[in-house]
């Protein structure tokens, strides 16, 4: 092991990929070393916006980049399985944006592959690392046995059938997106 920052490769160039690139700049543990997109132009624009030195016009090129230590999969939901598999097959540890996969069969496939290759694989469930969630975990033992929890989540979006959140085939909706 080394104390050098992890060199991240970001697979995808959407909004969550941009948020990850910005947030990683606030740490000392990692740097964005490369980005991969379906197109060279997409990779160039994203890399210019986030000052990323290496740009790949394909996910395959990013997965094969020897200067990338770990891959963050931030592609559209239905692509998570294939993209994570691509990175694992290239020998890279992988952090997959939610939802991990579109179904249990795909999830089992990735877990089996990661175990076979002895590689780290995790869903990017950032909520568990938020300060208020950590504080709640500290408070819970003082409360005794918790038998019921009621929670609500509300968020408004303009109804647009083409928008990812309203398209089940894209993994949108409460089950695979907002509700996670």
Short mmCIF file of C-alpha atoms in Angstrom, two decimals:
data_model
loop_
_atom_site.label_atom_id
_atom_site.label_comp_id
_atom_site.label_asym_id
_atom_site.label_seq_id
_atom_site.Cartn_x
_atom_site.Cartn_y
_atom_site.Cartn_z
CA UNK A 1 0.00 0.00 0.00
CA UNK A 2 1.05 3.55 -0.58
CA UNK A 3 0.01 6.87 0.91
CA UNK A 4 -0.41 8.37 -2.55
CA UNK A 5 -3.96 9.47 -3.38
CA UNK A 6 -6.11 6.94 -5.25
CA UNK A 7 -6.31 7.76 -8.93
CA UNK A 8 -9.99 7.61 -9.85
CA UNK A 9 -11.41 7.02 -13.29
CA UNK A 10 -14.96 8.31 -13.73
CA UNK A 11 -17.10 6.33 -16.14
CA UNK A 12 -19.82 8.67 -17.36
CA UNK A 13 -20.19 12.43 -17.64
CA UNK A 14 -23.62 13.28 -16.20
CA UNK A 15 -24.63 15.32 -13.20
CA UNK A 16 -23.68 12.79 -10.51
CA UNK A 17 -20.28 12.26 -12.18
CA UNK A 18 -19.70 16.01 -11.99
CA UNK A 19 -20.69 16.12 -8.32
CA UNK A 20 -18.27 13.26 -7.59
CA UNK A 21 -15.44 15.02 -9.44
CA UNK A 22 -16.04 18.25 -7.50
CA UNK A 23 -16.32 16.51 -4.13
CA UNK A 24 -13.18 14.46 -4.67
CA UNK A 25 -11.27 17.74 -4.93
CA UNK A 26 -12.18 18.37 -1.29
CA UNK A 27 -10.29 15.29 -0.11
CA UNK A 28 -6.64 14.34 0.11
CA UNK A 29 -7.34 10.65 -0.44
CA UNK A 30 -8.06 10.69 -4.15
CA UNK A 31 -7.79 12.57 -7.43
CA UNK A 32 -9.68 12.22 -10.68
CA UNK A 33 -7.06 10.92 -13.06
CA UNK A 34 -9.27 10.15 -16.06
CA UNK A 35 -12.78 10.24 -17.43
CA UNK A 36 -14.42 7.91 -19.92
CA UNK A 37 -17.46 8.68 -22.05
CA UNK A 38 -19.36 7.09 -24.91
CA UNK A 39 -17.89 9.82 -27.11
CA UNK A 40 -14.55 11.61 -27.24
CA UNK A 41 -16.36 14.96 -27.31
CA UNK A 42 -18.27 14.16 -24.12
CA UNK A 43 -15.07 13.15 -22.36
CA UNK A 44 -13.29 16.31 -23.54
CA UNK A 45 -16.05 18.66 -22.35
CA UNK A 46 -16.31 16.97 -18.96
CA UNK A 47 -12.53 16.87 -18.50
CA UNK A 48 -12.18 20.55 -19.42
CA UNK A 49 -14.92 21.51 -16.92
CA UNK A 50 -13.32 19.50 -14.09
CA UNK A 51 -9.64 19.86 -15.02
CA UNK A 52 -9.14 16.13 -15.57
CA UNK A 53 -5.89 15.32 -17.37
CA UNK A 54 -6.82 12.13 -19.24
CA UNK A 55 -9.88 11.76 -21.45
CA UNK A 56 -11.13 8.55 -23.02
CA UNK A 57 -13.73 8.34 -25.77
CA UNK A 58 -14.82 4.88 -24.62
CA UNK A 59 -15.50 3.04 -21.38
CA UNK A 60 -13.18 0.25 -22.51
CA UNK A 61 -10.25 2.68 -22.77
CA UNK A 62 -10.94 4.04 -19.28
CA UNK A 63 -11.14 0.53 -17.78
CA UNK A 64 -7.83 -0.37 -19.41
CA UNK A 65 -6.00 2.79 -18.37
CA UNK A 66 -2.98 1.73 -16.26
CA UNK A 67 -2.97 5.13 -14.53
CA UNK A 68 -6.44 4.52 -13.04
CA UNK A 69 -6.51 2.71 -9.67
CA UNK A 70 -10.27 2.55 -9.13
CA UNK A 71 -13.36 3.20 -11.27
CA UNK A 72 -16.49 5.11 -10.30
CA UNK A 73 -19.42 4.02 -12.49
CA UNK A 74 -21.76 6.97 -13.00
CA UNK A 75 -23.42 5.96 -16.25
CA UNK A 76 -27.20 5.63 -16.74
CA UNK A 77 -28.75 2.99 -14.49
CA UNK A 78 -29.29 0.26 -17.11
CA UNK A 79 -25.58 0.41 -17.97
CA UNK A 80 -24.27 -0.11 -14.42
CA UNK A 81 -23.96 -3.89 -14.70
CA UNK A 82 -22.08 -3.92 -18.01
CA UNK A 83 -19.85 -0.99 -17.05
CA UNK A 84 -18.97 -2.32 -13.61
CA UNK A 85 -18.28 -5.73 -15.15
CA UNK A 86 -15.98 -4.10 -17.71
CA UNK A 87 -13.95 -2.41 -14.96
CA UNK A 88 -13.81 -5.55 -12.79
CA UNK A 89 -12.67 -7.65 -15.76
CA UNK A 90 -9.89 -5.08 -16.27
CA UNK A 91 -8.78 -5.70 -12.67
CA UNK A 92 -10.08 -2.44 -11.21
CA UNK A 93 -11.90 -1.99 -7.89
CA UNK A 94 -15.30 -0.40 -8.54
CA UNK A 95 -17.67 2.02 -6.85
CA UNK A 96 -21.08 1.88 -8.59
CA UNK A 97 -23.59 4.69 -8.33
CA UNK A 98 -27.06 3.73 -7.17
CA UNK A 99 -28.82 1.65 -8.13
CA UNK A 100 -26.09 -0.95 -7.99
CA UNK A 101 -27.78 -2.87 -10.81
CA UNK A 102 -31.24 -3.17 -12.29
CA UNK A 103 -31.98 -6.53 -10.65
CA UNK A 104 -30.69 -9.19 -8.27
CA UNK A 105 -29.30 -11.41 -11.02
CA UNK A 106 -27.02 -8.63 -12.25
CA UNK A 107 -25.97 -7.83 -8.68
CA UNK A 108 -25.06 -11.47 -7.98
CA UNK A 109 -23.04 -11.59 -11.19
CA UNK A 110 -20.96 -8.55 -10.18
CA UNK A 111 -20.45 -9.77 -6.61
CA UNK A 112 -19.34 -13.20 -7.87
CA UNK A 113 -16.89 -11.62 -10.32
CA UNK A 114 -15.46 -9.24 -7.70
CA UNK A 115 -14.99 -12.12 -5.26
CA UNK A 116 -13.36 -14.31 -7.91
CA UNK A 117 -10.92 -11.51 -8.73
CA UNK A 118 -10.53 -10.41 -5.09
CA UNK A 119 -11.55 -6.85 -5.96
CA UNK A 120 -13.41 -4.21 -3.96
CA UNK A 121 -16.95 -3.55 -5.20
CA UNK A 122 -19.49 -1.26 -3.54
CA UNK A 123 -22.66 0.67 -4.25
CA UNK A 124 -22.16 4.41 -3.80
CA UNK A 125 -24.59 4.82 -0.91
CA UNK A 126 -23.27 8.13 0.39
CA UNK A 127 -26.13 8.64 2.81
CA UNK A 128 -24.57 6.31 5.37
CA UNK A 129 -21.52 8.60 5.58
CA UNK A 130 -23.38 11.87 6.21
CA UNK A 131 -22.63 13.52 9.57
CA UNK A 132 -26.26 13.44 10.76
CA UNK A 133 -26.53 9.71 9.99
CA UNK A 134 -23.37 9.08 12.04
CA UNK A 135 -24.89 11.10 14.87
CA UNK A 136 -28.11 9.08 14.74
CA UNK A 137 -26.05 5.88 15.00
CA UNK A 138 -24.42 7.28 18.15
CA UNK A 139 -27.81 8.16 19.67
CA UNK A 140 -29.62 4.90 18.93
CA UNK A 141 -27.99 2.79 21.67
CA UNK A 142 -29.13 5.34 24.26
CA UNK A 143 -32.76 4.95 23.18
CA UNK A 144 -33.08 1.24 23.88
CA UNK A 145 -34.72 -1.18 21.47
CA UNK A 146 -36.20 0.70 18.52
CA UNK A 147 -39.32 -1.15 17.37
CA UNK A 148 -40.81 1.30 14.86
CA UNK A 149 -39.44 3.94 12.55
CA UNK A 150 -41.60 6.12 10.35
CA UNK A 151 -39.91 8.09 7.61
CA UNK A 152 -41.13 10.11 4.66
CA UNK A 153 -39.34 11.38 1.61
CA UNK A 154 -40.84 13.98 -0.65
CA UNK A 155 -39.40 15.58 -3.72
CA UNK A 156 -41.15 17.40 -6.55
CA UNK A 157 -40.21 17.12 -10.20
CA UNK A 158 -42.11 18.42 -13.20
CA UNK A 159 -43.82 15.48 -14.89
CA UNK A 160 -41.73 14.65 -17.95
CA UNK A 161 -41.97 11.07 -19.28
CA UNK A 162 -38.55 11.43 -20.94
CA UNK A 163 -36.86 12.40 -17.65
CA UNK A 164 -34.99 9.50 -16.07
CA UNK A 165 -36.97 9.57 -12.82
CA UNK A 166 -40.23 8.96 -14.70
CA UNK A 167 -38.85 6.21 -16.95
CA UNK A 168 -38.82 2.76 -15.30
CA UNK A 169 -36.81 1.35 -18.21
CA UNK A 170 -34.03 3.77 -17.22
CA UNK A 171 -34.17 2.70 -13.57
CA UNK A 172 -36.12 5.76 -12.50
CA UNK A 173 -38.83 5.91 -9.87
CA UNK A 174 -38.95 5.12 -6.21
CA UNK A 175 -37.61 1.56 -6.28
CA UNK A 176 -34.29 2.03 -8.08
CA UNK A 177 -33.68 5.75 -7.73
CA UNK A 178 -35.26 8.15 -5.25
CA UNK A 179 -36.46 5.51 -2.80
CA UNK A 180 -33.03 4.00 -2.29
#
